[in-house]
CSV table of C-alpha atoms and ligand atoms in Angstrom, one decimal:
chain,number,residue,atom,x,y,z
A,8,MET,CA,29.3,18.3,13.7
A,9,THR,CA,26.1,19.0,16.1
A,10,ARG,CA,23.9,16.4,16.9
A,11,PRO,CA,20.5,17.6,16.5
A,12,THR,CA,18.6,17.2,20.0
A,13,PRO,CA,16.8,13.7,20.2
A,14,VAL,CA,13.2,13.8,19.8
A,15,MET,CA,12.3,10.6,21.6
A,16,PRO,CA,14.4,8.4,23.6
A,17,GLY,CA,17.3,6.5,21.6
A,18,VAL,CA,15.8,8.5,18.4
A,19,THR,CA,17.2,11.7,16.7
A,20,ALA,CA,16.0,13.6,13.8
A,21,PRO,CA,17.2,13.3,10.1
A,22,ASP,CA,20.8,14.3,9.4
A,23,TYR,CA,19.2,16.3,6.3
A,24,ASP,CA,16.4,18.5,5.8
A,25,LEU,CA,13.3,16.6,4.8
A,26,SER,CA,10.6,19.4,6.3
A,27,GLN,CA,9.3,19.9,2.7
A,28,PRO,CA,8.3,16.7,1.4
A,29,LEU,CA,8.4,16.4,-2.6
A,30,ASP,CA,5.4,16.1,-4.2
A,31,LEU,CA,6.9,13.6,-6.5
A,32,ASP,CA,5.3,12.9,-9.9
A,33,TYR,CA,7.7,13.3,-12.6
A,34,VAL,CA,5.9,12.5,-15.9
A,35,GLY,CA,2.3,13.3,-14.7
A,36,ALA,CA,0.9,10.1,-13.6
A,37,PHE,CA,-1.8,11.6,-11.2
A,38,ALA,CA,-2.3,14.9,-13.4
A,39,ASP,CA,-5.7,13.7,-14.5
A,40,VAL,CA,-7.2,13.0,-10.7
A,41,ALA,CA,-10.2,14.7,-9.6
A,42,PRO,CA,-9.9,17.9,-7.2
A,43,ASP,CA,-11.6,15.9,-4.3
A,44,GLU,CA,-8.8,13.0,-5.1
A,45,ARG,CA,-5.8,15.5,-5.0
A,46,ALA,CA,-7.4,17.2,-1.6
A,47,HIS,CA,-7.5,13.6,0.0
A,48,GLN,CA,-3.9,12.8,-0.8
A,49,LEU,CA,-2.8,16.1,0.2
A,50,ALA,CA,-4.6,15.8,3.7
A,51,VAL,CA,-3.0,12.4,4.5
A,52,ARG,CA,0.2,14.0,3.4
A,53,ALA,CA,-0.1,16.7,6.0
A,54,PHE,CA,-1.6,14.5,8.7
A,55,VAL,CA,1.7,12.3,8.1
A,56,GLN,CA,4.0,15.4,8.5
A,57,ALA,CA,2.2,16.4,11.3
A,58,GLU,CA,1.1,13.6,13.2
A,59,VAL,CA,3.2,10.8,12.3
A,60,LEU,CA,6.8,11.2,11.3
A,61,PRO,CA,7.6,13.3,14.7
A,62,VAL,CA,6.5,10.3,16.7
A,63,ILE,CA,6.7,7.0,14.4
A,64,ASP,CA,10.4,6.1,15.0
A,65,GLY,CA,10.1,5.9,18.4
A,66,TYR,CA,7.2,3.7,18.2
A,67,TRP,CA,9.0,1.5,15.9
A,68,GLU,CA,12.0,1.3,17.9
A,69,ARG,CA,10.1,0.4,20.9
A,70,ALA,CA,7.9,-2.1,19.0
A,71,GLU,CA,4.8,-0.3,20.4
A,72,VAL,CA,1.5,0.1,18.6
A,73,PRO,CA,0.8,4.0,18.5
A,74,PHE,CA,-2.8,3.7,19.6
A,75,ASP,CA,-3.3,7.8,20.0
A,76,LEU,CA,-2.5,7.9,16.3
A,77,VAL,CA,-5.2,5.1,16.0
A,78,LYS,CA,-7.5,7.7,17.5
A,79,LYS,CA,-6.6,10.7,15.5
A,80,LEU,CA,-6.4,8.4,12.3
A,81,ALA,CA,-10.2,7.8,12.7
A,82,GLU,CA,-10.7,11.5,13.6
A,83,GLN,CA,-9.8,12.5,10.2
A,84,ASP,CA,-11.7,9.4,8.7
A,85,PHE,CA,-8.8,7.6,7.8
A,86,LEU,CA,-8.6,4.6,9.4
A,87,ARG,CA,-11.8,3.0,7.3
A,88,ASP,CA,-9.3,2.7,4.1
A,89,GLY,CA,-12.0,4.0,1.6
A,90,VAL,CA,-13.9,1.4,2.6
A,91,ASP,CA,-17.6,2.4,2.2
A,92,VAL,CA,-19.3,2.9,5.4
A,93,PRO,CA,-23.3,4.3,5.7
A,94,GLY,CA,-23.7,7.7,6.2
A,95,ARG,CA,-19.9,8.8,5.1
A,96,PRO,CA,-18.7,10.1,1.8
A,97,LYS,CA,-17.5,7.3,-0.7
A,98,ILE,CA,-14.0,7.4,-1.6
A,99,SER,CA,-12.8,6.4,-5.2
A,100,PHE,CA,-10.0,3.9,-5.6
A,101,MET,CA,-7.9,6.4,-6.9
A,102,ALA,CA,-8.4,8.6,-3.8
A,103,GLU,CA,-7.6,5.6,-1.5
A,104,GLY,CA,-4.6,4.8,-3.4
A,105,LEU,CA,-3.2,8.1,-3.4
A,106,ALA,CA,-3.8,7.9,0.4
A,107,SER,CA,-2.2,4.5,1.2
A,108,MET,CA,0.8,5.9,-1.1
A,109,GLU,CA,0.9,9.1,1.3
A,110,MET,CA,0.4,7.0,4.5
A,111,SER,CA,3.2,4.4,3.7
A,112,ARG,CA,5.6,7.3,2.9
A,113,GLY,CA,5.2,8.1,6.2
A,114,ASP,CA,5.3,5.3,7.7
A,115,GLY,CA,4.5,1.1,6.9
A,116,SER,CA,3.0,0.1,10.2
A,117,VAL,CA,0.5,3.2,10.3
A,118,ALA,CA,-0.8,2.2,6.6
A,119,THR,CA,-0.9,-1.4,7.6
A,120,ILE,CA,-3.2,-0.5,10.8
A,121,CYS,CA,-5.6,1.2,8.2
A,122,GLY,CA,-5.3,-1.7,5.9
A,123,VAL,CA,-5.9,-4.3,8.5
A,124,GLN,CA,-8.8,-2.4,10.2
A,125,GLY,CA,-10.1,-0.8,7.5
A,126,GLY,CA,-9.0,-2.8,4.1
A,127,LEU,CA,-9.5,-5.9,5.7
A,128,ALA,CA,-11.6,-6.4,9.1
A,129,LEU,CA,-14.2,-3.6,8.1
A,130,ARG,CA,-14.1,-4.7,4.7
A,131,SER,CA,-15.2,-8.2,5.3
A,132,ILE,CA,-18.1,-7.2,7.6
A,133,VAL,CA,-19.3,-4.7,4.9
A,134,MET,CA,-18.8,-6.9,2.0
A,135,HIS,CA,-20.3,-10.0,3.3
A,136,GLY,CA,-22.2,-8.7,6.6
A,137,SER,CA,-26.1,-8.8,7.6
A,138,PRO,CA,-27.5,-5.4,7.4
A,139,GLU,CA,-27.5,-5.8,11.1
A,140,GLN,CA,-24.1,-6.8,11.4
A,141,VAL,CA,-22.8,-3.6,8.8
A,142,GLU,CA,-25.2,-1.6,11.5
A,143,ARG,CA,-23.7,-3.1,14.3
A,144,TYR,CA,-20.0,-2.5,13.4
A,145,ALA,CA,-19.2,-0.2,10.4
A,146,GLY,CA,-19.8,3.0,12.3
A,147,PRO,CA,-17.6,2.2,15.5
A,148,MET,CA,-15.1,0.5,13.4
A,149,ALA,CA,-14.5,3.9,11.2
A,150,ARG,CA,-14.4,5.7,14.2
A,151,GLY,CA,-11.6,3.3,16.0
A,152,GLU,CA,-13.9,2.6,19.2
A,153,ILE,CA,-14.1,-1.4,18.0
A,154,LEU,CA,-10.6,-2.4,16.6
A,155,GLY,CA,-11.3,-5.6,14.5
A,156,ALA,CA,-8.3,-7.9,13.1
A,157,PHE,CA,-8.5,-10.4,9.5
A,158,ALA,CA,-7.4,-13.9,10.6
A,159,LEU,CA,-6.9,-15.9,7.5
A,160,THR,CA,-3.1,-17.2,7.7
A,161,GLU,CA,-2.4,-20.2,9.7
A,162,PRO,CA,0.9,-21.5,11.1
A,163,THR,CA,0.6,-24.2,8.2
A,164,HIS,CA,-1.1,-22.7,5.7
A,165,GLY,CA,0.3,-19.4,4.2
A,166,SER,CA,0.3,-19.0,0.4
A,167,ASP,CA,-2.0,-21.8,0.5
A,168,SER,CA,-4.5,-20.8,3.1
A,169,VAL,CA,-7.3,-21.7,0.8
A,170,SER,CA,-6.4,-24.9,2.3
A,171,LEU,CA,-6.8,-23.8,6.0
A,172,GLU,CA,-7.6,-26.2,8.7
A,173,THR,CA,-9.2,-24.3,11.6
A,174,THR,CA,-12.8,-25.6,11.4
A,175,ALA,CA,-16.5,-24.2,12.6
A,176,ARG,CA,-19.2,-26.6,13.5
A,177,LYS,CA,-22.7,-25.6,14.5
A,178,GLU,CA,-23.7,-26.4,17.8
A,179,THR,CA,-26.5,-25.2,20.4
A,180,ARG,CA,-25.0,-24.4,23.9
A,181,ASP,CA,-27.5,-23.4,26.6
A,182,GLY,CA,-30.1,-23.2,24.0
A,183,VAL,CA,-28.4,-20.8,22.1
A,184,GLU,CA,-27.7,-21.6,18.5
A,185,GLY,CA,-23.9,-20.9,17.2
A,186,TYR,CA,-21.0,-22.2,16.0
A,187,VAL,CA,-17.8,-23.8,17.7
A,188,ILE,CA,-14.8,-22.7,16.2
A,189,ASP,CA,-11.0,-24.5,16.7
A,190,GLY,CA,-7.8,-23.8,15.2
A,191,GLU,CA,-4.9,-21.8,15.1
A,192,LYS,CA,-4.2,-18.4,13.1
A,193,LYS,CA,-0.7,-16.8,12.6
A,194,TRP,CA,0.5,-13.1,11.8
A,195,ILE,CA,-2.8,-11.6,12.4
A,196,GLY,CA,-2.5,-7.7,12.7
A,197,PHE,CA,-4.6,-6.4,15.7
A,198,GLY,CA,-5.3,-10.1,16.7
A,199,SER,CA,-3.9,-9.9,20.3
A,200,CYS,CA,-4.8,-6.0,21.0
A,201,GLY,CA,-8.1,-5.5,19.2
A,202,ASP,CA,-11.7,-6.1,19.9
A,203,ILE,CA,-13.3,-8.4,17.5
A,204,THR,CA,-11.6,-10.9,14.9
A,205,VAL,CA,-12.8,-12.1,11.3
A,206,VAL,CA,-12.3,-15.5,11.7
A,207,TRP,CA,-12.1,-17.7,8.3
A,208,ALA,CA,-13.3,-21.4,9.2
A,209,ARG,CA,-14.1,-24.5,7.2
A,210,LEU,CA,-17.4,-25.5,8.1
A,211,VAL,CA,-17.7,-29.0,9.2
A,212,GLY,CA,-20.0,-31.4,11.3
A,213,GLU,CA,-23.3,-32.9,10.3
A,214,ASP,CA,-24.5,-29.4,8.6
A,215,GLY,CA,-21.3,-28.5,7.2
A,216,ASP,CA,-20.5,-28.0,3.5
A,217,ASN,CA,-16.8,-28.3,3.9
A,218,GLN,CA,-16.3,-24.4,2.6
A,219,VAL,CA,-14.5,-21.5,4.4
A,220,HIS,CA,-16.9,-19.0,6.1
A,221,GLY,CA,-16.3,-16.0,7.9
A,222,PHE,CA,-17.3,-15.3,11.9
A,223,VAL,CA,-16.8,-12.4,13.7
A,224,VAL,CA,-15.4,-13.7,17.1
A,225,PRO,CA,-14.9,-11.5,20.2
A,226,GLN,CA,-11.5,-11.6,21.2
A,227,ASP,CA,-12.4,-12.1,25.1
A,228,ALA,CA,-14.6,-14.8,23.8
A,229,PRO,CA,-13.6,-17.7,26.0
A,230,GLY,CA,-11.1,-20.3,24.4
A,231,TYR,CA,-9.6,-17.1,22.4
A,232,THR,CA,-6.1,-16.7,22.9
A,233,GLY,CA,-4.1,-14.0,21.2
A,234,THR,CA,-0.3,-13.9,21.5
A,235,THR,CA,1.7,-11.1,20.2
A,236,ILE,CA,4.8,-12.4,17.6
A,237,GLU,CA,7.8,-10.9,19.4
A,238,GLY,CA,11.2,-10.2,17.7
A,239,LYS,CA,9.8,-8.5,14.3
A,240,LEU,CA,11.8,-6.7,12.4
A,241,SER,CA,9.6,-5.1,10.2
A,242,LEU,CA,6.5,-3.0,11.0
A,243,ARG,CA,7.3,-3.0,14.2
A,244,ALA,CA,4.6,-0.1,15.2
A,245,ILE,CA,1.6,-2.6,14.8
A,246,TRP,CA,1.5,-5.9,16.5
A,247,GLN,CA,0.8,-9.4,14.8
A,248,ALA,CA,-0.3,-12.2,16.7
A,249,HIS,CA,-0.5,-16.0,16.8
A,250,ILE,CA,-4.2,-17.0,17.5
A,251,ALA,CA,-5.2,-20.1,19.0
A,252,LEU,CA,-8.9,-20.8,19.0
A,253,ASP,CA,-10.0,-23.6,21.4
A,254,ASP,CA,-13.4,-24.2,21.5
A,255,VAL,CA,-14.5,-20.8,20.7
A,256,PHE,CA,-18.4,-20.8,21.1
A,257,VAL,CA,-20.0,-17.7,18.9
A,258,PRO,CA,-23.6,-17.3,18.5
A,259,ALA,CA,-25.3,-17.9,15.1
A,260,ASP,CA,-25.4,-14.1,14.2
A,261,ALA,CA,-21.5,-13.8,14.4
A,262,ALA,CA,-21.6,-15.8,11.0
A,263,LEU,CA,-21.0,-13.5,8.0
A,264,PRO,CA,-23.8,-14.5,5.2
A,265,GLY,CA,-22.0,-13.6,2.4
A,266,ALA,CA,-19.1,-15.2,3.4
A,267,THR,CA,-19.8,-18.8,2.4
A,268,SER,CA,-16.7,-20.0,0.4
A,269,PHE,CA,-13.1,-18.9,-0.3
A,270,LYS,CA,-14.1,-16.8,-3.0
A,271,ALA,CA,-15.7,-14.5,-0.3
A,272,THR,CA,-12.2,-14.6,1.2
A,273,ALA,CA,-10.6,-14.1,-2.0
A,274,ALA,CA,-12.8,-11.0,-3.3
A,275,VAL,CA,-11.8,-9.2,0.2
A,276,LEU,CA,-8.0,-10.0,-0.7
A,277,PHE,CA,-8.5,-8.5,-4.3
A,278,ALA,CA,-9.8,-5.1,-3.1
A,279,THR,CA,-6.8,-4.6,-0.7
A,280,ARG,CA,-3.7,-5.9,-3.0
A,281,LEU,CA,-3.8,-2.6,-4.9
A,282,ALA,CA,-3.6,-0.6,-2.0
A,283,VAL,CA,-0.4,-2.6,-1.1
A,284,ALA,CA,0.9,-1.7,-4.4
A,285,TRP,CA,0.4,2.0,-3.7
A,286,SER,CA,2.1,1.7,-0.4
A,287,ALA,CA,5.2,0.1,-1.7
A,288,VAL,CA,5.2,3.0,-4.4
A,289,GLY,CA,4.9,5.5,-1.0
A,290,HIS,CA,7.8,3.4,0.5
A,291,ALA,CA,10.0,4.0,-2.7
A,292,VAL,CA,9.0,7.6,-2.7
A,293,ALA,CA,10.2,8.2,1.0
A,294,CYS,CA,13.6,6.4,0.4
A,295,TYR,CA,14.0,8.1,-2.7
A,296,GLU,CA,13.7,11.8,-1.6
A,297,ALA,CA,15.8,10.9,1.3
A,298,ALA,CA,18.2,9.9,-1.0
A,299,VAL,CA,18.2,12.9,-3.1
A,300,ALA,CA,18.5,15.2,-0.2
A,301,TYR,CA,21.6,13.5,1.3
A,302,ALA,CA,23.2,13.6,-1.9
A,303,LYS,CA,22.6,17.4,-2.0
A,304,GLN,CA,24.1,18.2,1.6
A,305,ARG,CA,27.1,15.0,2.0
A,306,ILE,CA,30.2,16.3,1.1
A,307,GLN,CA,32.9,13.8,0.2
A,308,PHE,CA,36.1,14.2,-1.9
A,309,GLY,CA,35.6,17.9,-1.4
A,310,LYS,CA,32.4,17.9,-3.2
A,311,PRO,CA,28.3,17.1,-2.6
A,312,LEU,CA,27.7,13.6,-3.4
A,313,ALA,CA,25.0,14.8,-5.7
A,314,ALA,CA,28.1,16.2,-7.9
A,315,LYS,CA,29.3,12.8,-9.1
A,316,GLN,CA,28.5,11.2,-12.1
A,317,MET,CA,27.8,7.5,-10.6
A,318,VAL,CA,25.5,9.1,-7.8
A,319,GLN,CA,23.1,11.2,-10.8
A,320,GLU,CA,23.2,7.8,-12.5
A,321,ARG,CA,21.5,6.1,-9.5
A,322,LEU,CA,19.7,8.7,-8.5
A,323,THR,CA,17.9,8.5,-11.9
A,324,HIS,CA,17.3,5.0,-11.8
A,325,MET,CA,15.7,5.5,-8.7
A,326,LEU,CA,13.4,8.0,-10.1
A,327,SER,CA,12.7,6.0,-13.1
A,328,LEU,CA,11.5,2.7,-11.0
A,329,VAL,CA,9.4,4.9,-8.8
A,330,THR,CA,7.8,6.5,-12.0
A,331,GLN,CA,7.2,3.1,-13.5
A,332,MET,CA,5.6,2.2,-10.2
A,333,GLN,CA,3.3,5.4,-10.3
A,334,LEU,CA,2.2,4.9,-13.8
A,335,LEU,CA,1.4,1.4,-13.3
A,336,VAL,CA,-0.5,2.0,-9.8
A,337,ALA,CA,-2.1,5.0,-12.0
A,338,GLN,CA,-3.5,2.9,-14.9
A,339,THR,CA,-4.5,0.1,-12.7
A,340,THR,CA,-6.6,2.2,-10.6
A,341,ARG,CA,-8.2,4.0,-13.2
A,342,LEU,CA,-9.4,0.4,-14.2
A,343,ALA,CA,-10.6,-0.4,-10.6
A,344,ASP,CA,-12.4,2.9,-10.7
A,345,ALA,CA,-14.4,1.6,-14.0
A,346,GLY,CA,-15.0,-1.7,-12.7
A,347,GLN,CA,-12.6,-3.3,-15.4
A,348,LEU,CA,-9.6,-4.7,-13.0
A,349,SER,CA,-8.9,-8.3,-13.2
A,350,GLY,CA,-7.1,-10.2,-10.5
A,351,GLU,CA,-4.3,-10.8,-12.7
A,352,GLN,CA,-3.8,-6.8,-13.5
A,353,ALA,CA,-3.7,-6.0,-9.6
A,354,SER,CA,-1.0,-8.9,-9.0
A,355,LEU,CA,1.1,-7.5,-11.7
A,356,ALA,CA,0.7,-4.1,-9.9
A,357,LYS,CA,1.7,-5.5,-6.6
A,358,TYR,CA,4.1,-7.8,-8.0
A,359,THR,CA,5.9,-5.1,-9.7
A,360,THR,CA,5.5,-2.2,-7.2
A,361,THR,CA,6.9,-4.4,-4.2
A,362,ARG,CA,10.0,-5.4,-5.9
A,363,GLN,CA,11.0,-2.3,-7.1
A,364,ALA,CA,10.4,-0.6,-3.9
A,365,ARG,CA,13.1,-3.1,-2.5
A,366,GLU,CA,15.2,-2.3,-5.5
A,367,VAL,CA,15.1,1.5,-4.4
A,368,ALA,CA,15.0,1.0,-0.6
A,369,SER,CA,18.3,-0.9,-1.2
A,370,ILE,CA,20.0,1.9,-3.3
A,371,ALA,CA,18.9,4.6,-0.9
A,372,ARG,CA,20.4,2.5,2.3
A,373,ASP,CA,23.4,2.2,0.7
A,374,MET,CA,23.7,5.6,-0.8
A,375,LEU,CA,23.4,7.0,2.7
A,376,GLY,CA,26.3,5.0,4.0
A,377,GLY,CA,26.5,4.3,7.6
A,378,ASN,CA,23.9,7.1,8.0
A,379,GLY,CA,21.4,4.6,6.1
A,380,ILE,CA,21.1,2.1,9.1
A,381,LEU,CA,20.4,4.9,11.5
A,382,LEU,CA,16.4,4.8,12.4
A,383,GLY,CA,16.3,8.5,12.5
A,384,ASN,CA,17.5,8.9,8.8
A,385,ARG,CA,14.1,7.2,7.9
A,386,VAL,CA,15.5,5.0,4.8
A,387,ALA,CA,16.3,1.9,7.1
A,388,ARG,CA,12.7,1.8,8.7
A,389,HIS,CA,11.3,1.6,4.9
A,390,PHE,CA,13.8,-0.9,4.1
A,391,ALA,CA,12.7,-3.0,6.7
A,392,ASP,CA,9.0,-2.4,6.4
A,393,ILE,CA,9.0,-2.9,2.7
A,394,GLU,CA,10.2,-6.8,3.3
A,395,ALA,CA,6.6,-7.2,5.1
A,396,LEU,CA,4.9,-6.0,2.2
A,397,HIS,CA,6.8,-8.2,-0.2
A,398,THR,CA,5.2,-11.1,1.6
A,399,TYR,CA,1.7,-10.2,3.0
A,400,GLU,CA,-1.3,-10.4,0.9
A,401,GLY,CA,0.3,-12.9,-1.3
A,402,THR,CA,4.0,-13.2,-1.7
A,403,GLU,CA,5.8,-11.9,-4.6
A,404,SER,CA,6.3,-15.2,-6.1
A,405,MET,CA,2.4,-16.3,-5.6
A,406,GLN,CA,1.7,-12.8,-7.5
A,407,ALA,CA,4.1,-14.1,-10.2
A,408,LEU,CA,2.4,-17.4,-10.4
A,409,ILE,CA,-1.2,-15.7,-10.9
A,410,VAL,CA,0.0,-13.8,-13.6
A,411,GLY,CA,2.3,-16.7,-15.4
A,412,ARG,CA,-1.1,-18.7,-15.2
A,413,ASP,CA,-2.8,-15.9,-17.2
A,414,ILE,CA,-0.2,-15.5,-19.7
A,415,THR,CA,0.5,-19.4,-20.3
A,416,GLY,CA,-3.0,-20.9,-19.2
A,417,VAL,CA,-1.3,-23.4,-16.9
A,418,SER,CA,-1.5,-23.4,-13.4
A,419,ALA,CA,2.1,-23.6,-12.0
A,420,PHE,CA,1.2,-23.3,-8.0
A,421,ALA,CA,-2.0,-26.0,-7.7
B,14,FAD,C1,3.8,-8.4,8.9
B,14,FAD,C2,2.8,-9.3,8.3
B,14,FAD,C3,1.2,-9.2,8.7
B,14,FAD,C4,0.1,-10.0,8.3
B,14,FAD,N1,-0.7,-9.6,8.6
B,14,FAD,C5,-1.8,-10.8,8.3
B,14,FAD,C6,-3.1,-10.5,8.6
B,14,FAD,O1,-3.4,-9.7,9.3
B,14,FAD,N2,-3.9,-11.5,8.4
B,14,FAD,C7,-3.8,-12.8,7.8
B,14,FAD,O2,-4.6,-13.8,7.8
B,14,FAD,N3,-2.3,-12.8,7.4
B,14,FAD,C8,-1.8,-12.0,7.7
B,14,FAD,N4,-0.1,-12.0,7.2
B,14,FAD,C9,0.6,-13.6,6.4
B,14,FAD,C10,0.6,-13.2,5.0
B,14,FAD,O3,-0.5,-13.2,4.3
B,14,FAD,C11,1.3,-14.3,4.8
B,14,FAD,O4,2.8,-14.3,5.3
B,14,FAD,C12,1.9,-14.9,3.3
B,14,FAD,O5,0.5,-15.0,2.5
B,14,FAD,C13,2.7,-15.9,2.9
B,14,FAD,O6,2.7,-17.1,3.7
B,14,FAD,P1,3.9,-17.8,4.5
B,14,FAD,O7,4.4,-16.3,5.5
B,14,FAD,O8,3.1,-18.6,5.2
B,14,FAD,O9,5.0,-18.3,3.8
B,14,FAD,P2,4.7,-19.7,2.9
B,14,FAD,O10,3.5,-19.8,2.0
B,14,FAD,O11,5.5,-20.7,3.8
B,14,FAD,O12,5.9,-19.2,1.6
B,14,FAD,C14,7.2,-19.4,1.8
B,14,FAD,C15,7.9,-19.2,0.8
B,14,FAD,O13,7.5,-19.8,-0.4
B,14,FAD,C16,7.0,-19.5,-1.7
B,14,FAD,N5,5.8,-20.0,-2.2
B,14,FAD,C17,4.7,-20.9,-1.6
B,14,FAD,N6,4.1,-21.4,-2.5
B,14,FAD,C18,4.8,-21.2,-3.5
B,14,FAD,C19,4.8,-22.2,-4.9
B,14,FAD,N7,3.5,-22.7,-5.1
B,14,FAD,N8,5.6,-22.0,-5.6
B,14,FAD,C20,6.8,-21.2,-5.5
B,14,FAD,N9,7.1,-20.9,-4.2
B,14,FAD,C21,6.3,-20.7,-3.3
B,14,FAD,C22,6.5,-17.8,-1.2
B,14,FAD,O14,6.3,-17.1,-2.6
B,14,FAD,C23,7.5,-17.6,-0.1
B,14,FAD,O15,8.5,-17.1,-0.9
B,14,FAD,C24,0.8,-11.2,7.6
B,14,FAD,C25,2.3,-11.2,7.3
B,14,FAD,C26,3.2,-10.6,8.0
B,14,FAD,C27,4.5,-11.1,7.6
């Protein structure tokens, strides 16, 4: 067999033709999306084909952040992840969901870059910031001139981040009123290579209410140390940081006035949970289309794999899972656009899609045989990346417990 020419050091083009992405919607789950929503989806798909897929394996393998792609994402207005920014068109949850699916169909790190910058950091400021803060940050963040992080999780508080221990206390230094922040954060996307971090901290001290508040902290503030977490086997083309906050002073106007309890944090996470559900669908679609293409061209025992009954059954099972996922995200997103989506429904969507995407990725990885673990054949990257989605923004178990509490009326986790 003639090996394709490497497109990046250490990375080869796929062993089969994936140049024409499937427009996969077997039962018309998205048949009624508005023309502008469909146009947004197709624009993201075209961007992924032209800009992401030709280069992403190299970044993933080298564990480098594709900063040149971040710039291009901003130029296309994809970096804000559908968050409302003054002066830019409003984007429906449906359009943004379709965009998240297409972006993740290309690459999970790139989708997570948009999720961190737009979905988490920018959204926190737009949702809870003062008009001055929105004016100062929203435009530059949408343009990619300021890169933001969202720091909630701590080394000792993940699923129970509501019990976070990072503190903020009021203090006046050199005549400037402000806050002193101390603590540690873990797993913070862009926390070591961005410009600002939205830090969630408990307000303590004489004037403290012991509630969780949000603060915009410059990453070059004295006492802020962001260390990139190394050796990560999922989403390798975006860095997460371990952050130490040691006597970090920020002026009073760094506090987000609308973020004065954990409810504000939860409101941001509620808005992003559905986007993660859509991303999981994107990973599953990528694995499914690779499996179909591979099965058609791989000859074993004198016939293509696609001609084997067991292989057809497995492809049908994958399509069945993807179709179920698509129907669920489409319907929950219709509810979101109508302002009727509950947190529990969003949890059910994230629970279901991340779980089923893992299964689809696992079958595809197997169906490609040894080629299934080669980066250039794409499935291995999605197989690894879906693991992060399974955990972040609320683990599978936590989503199950949220739905379980709704079903039974009994909280099993707190
Ligand atoms: C790649 C990546 C990117 C991330 N990006 C960010 C970011 O930008 N900002 C940020 O703030 N955080 C981020 N996170 C953190 C993420 O939100 C947490 O990893 C997640 O909330 C889980 O916390 P944990 O890893 O500490 O796991 P733990 O909470 O320690 O959970 C470990 C296991 O125990 C289970 N478990 C926990 N509690 C219960 C319970 N009551 N009952 C049953 N099972 C339970 C969990 O489901 C899981 O299986 C990121 C994480 C990853 C992996």
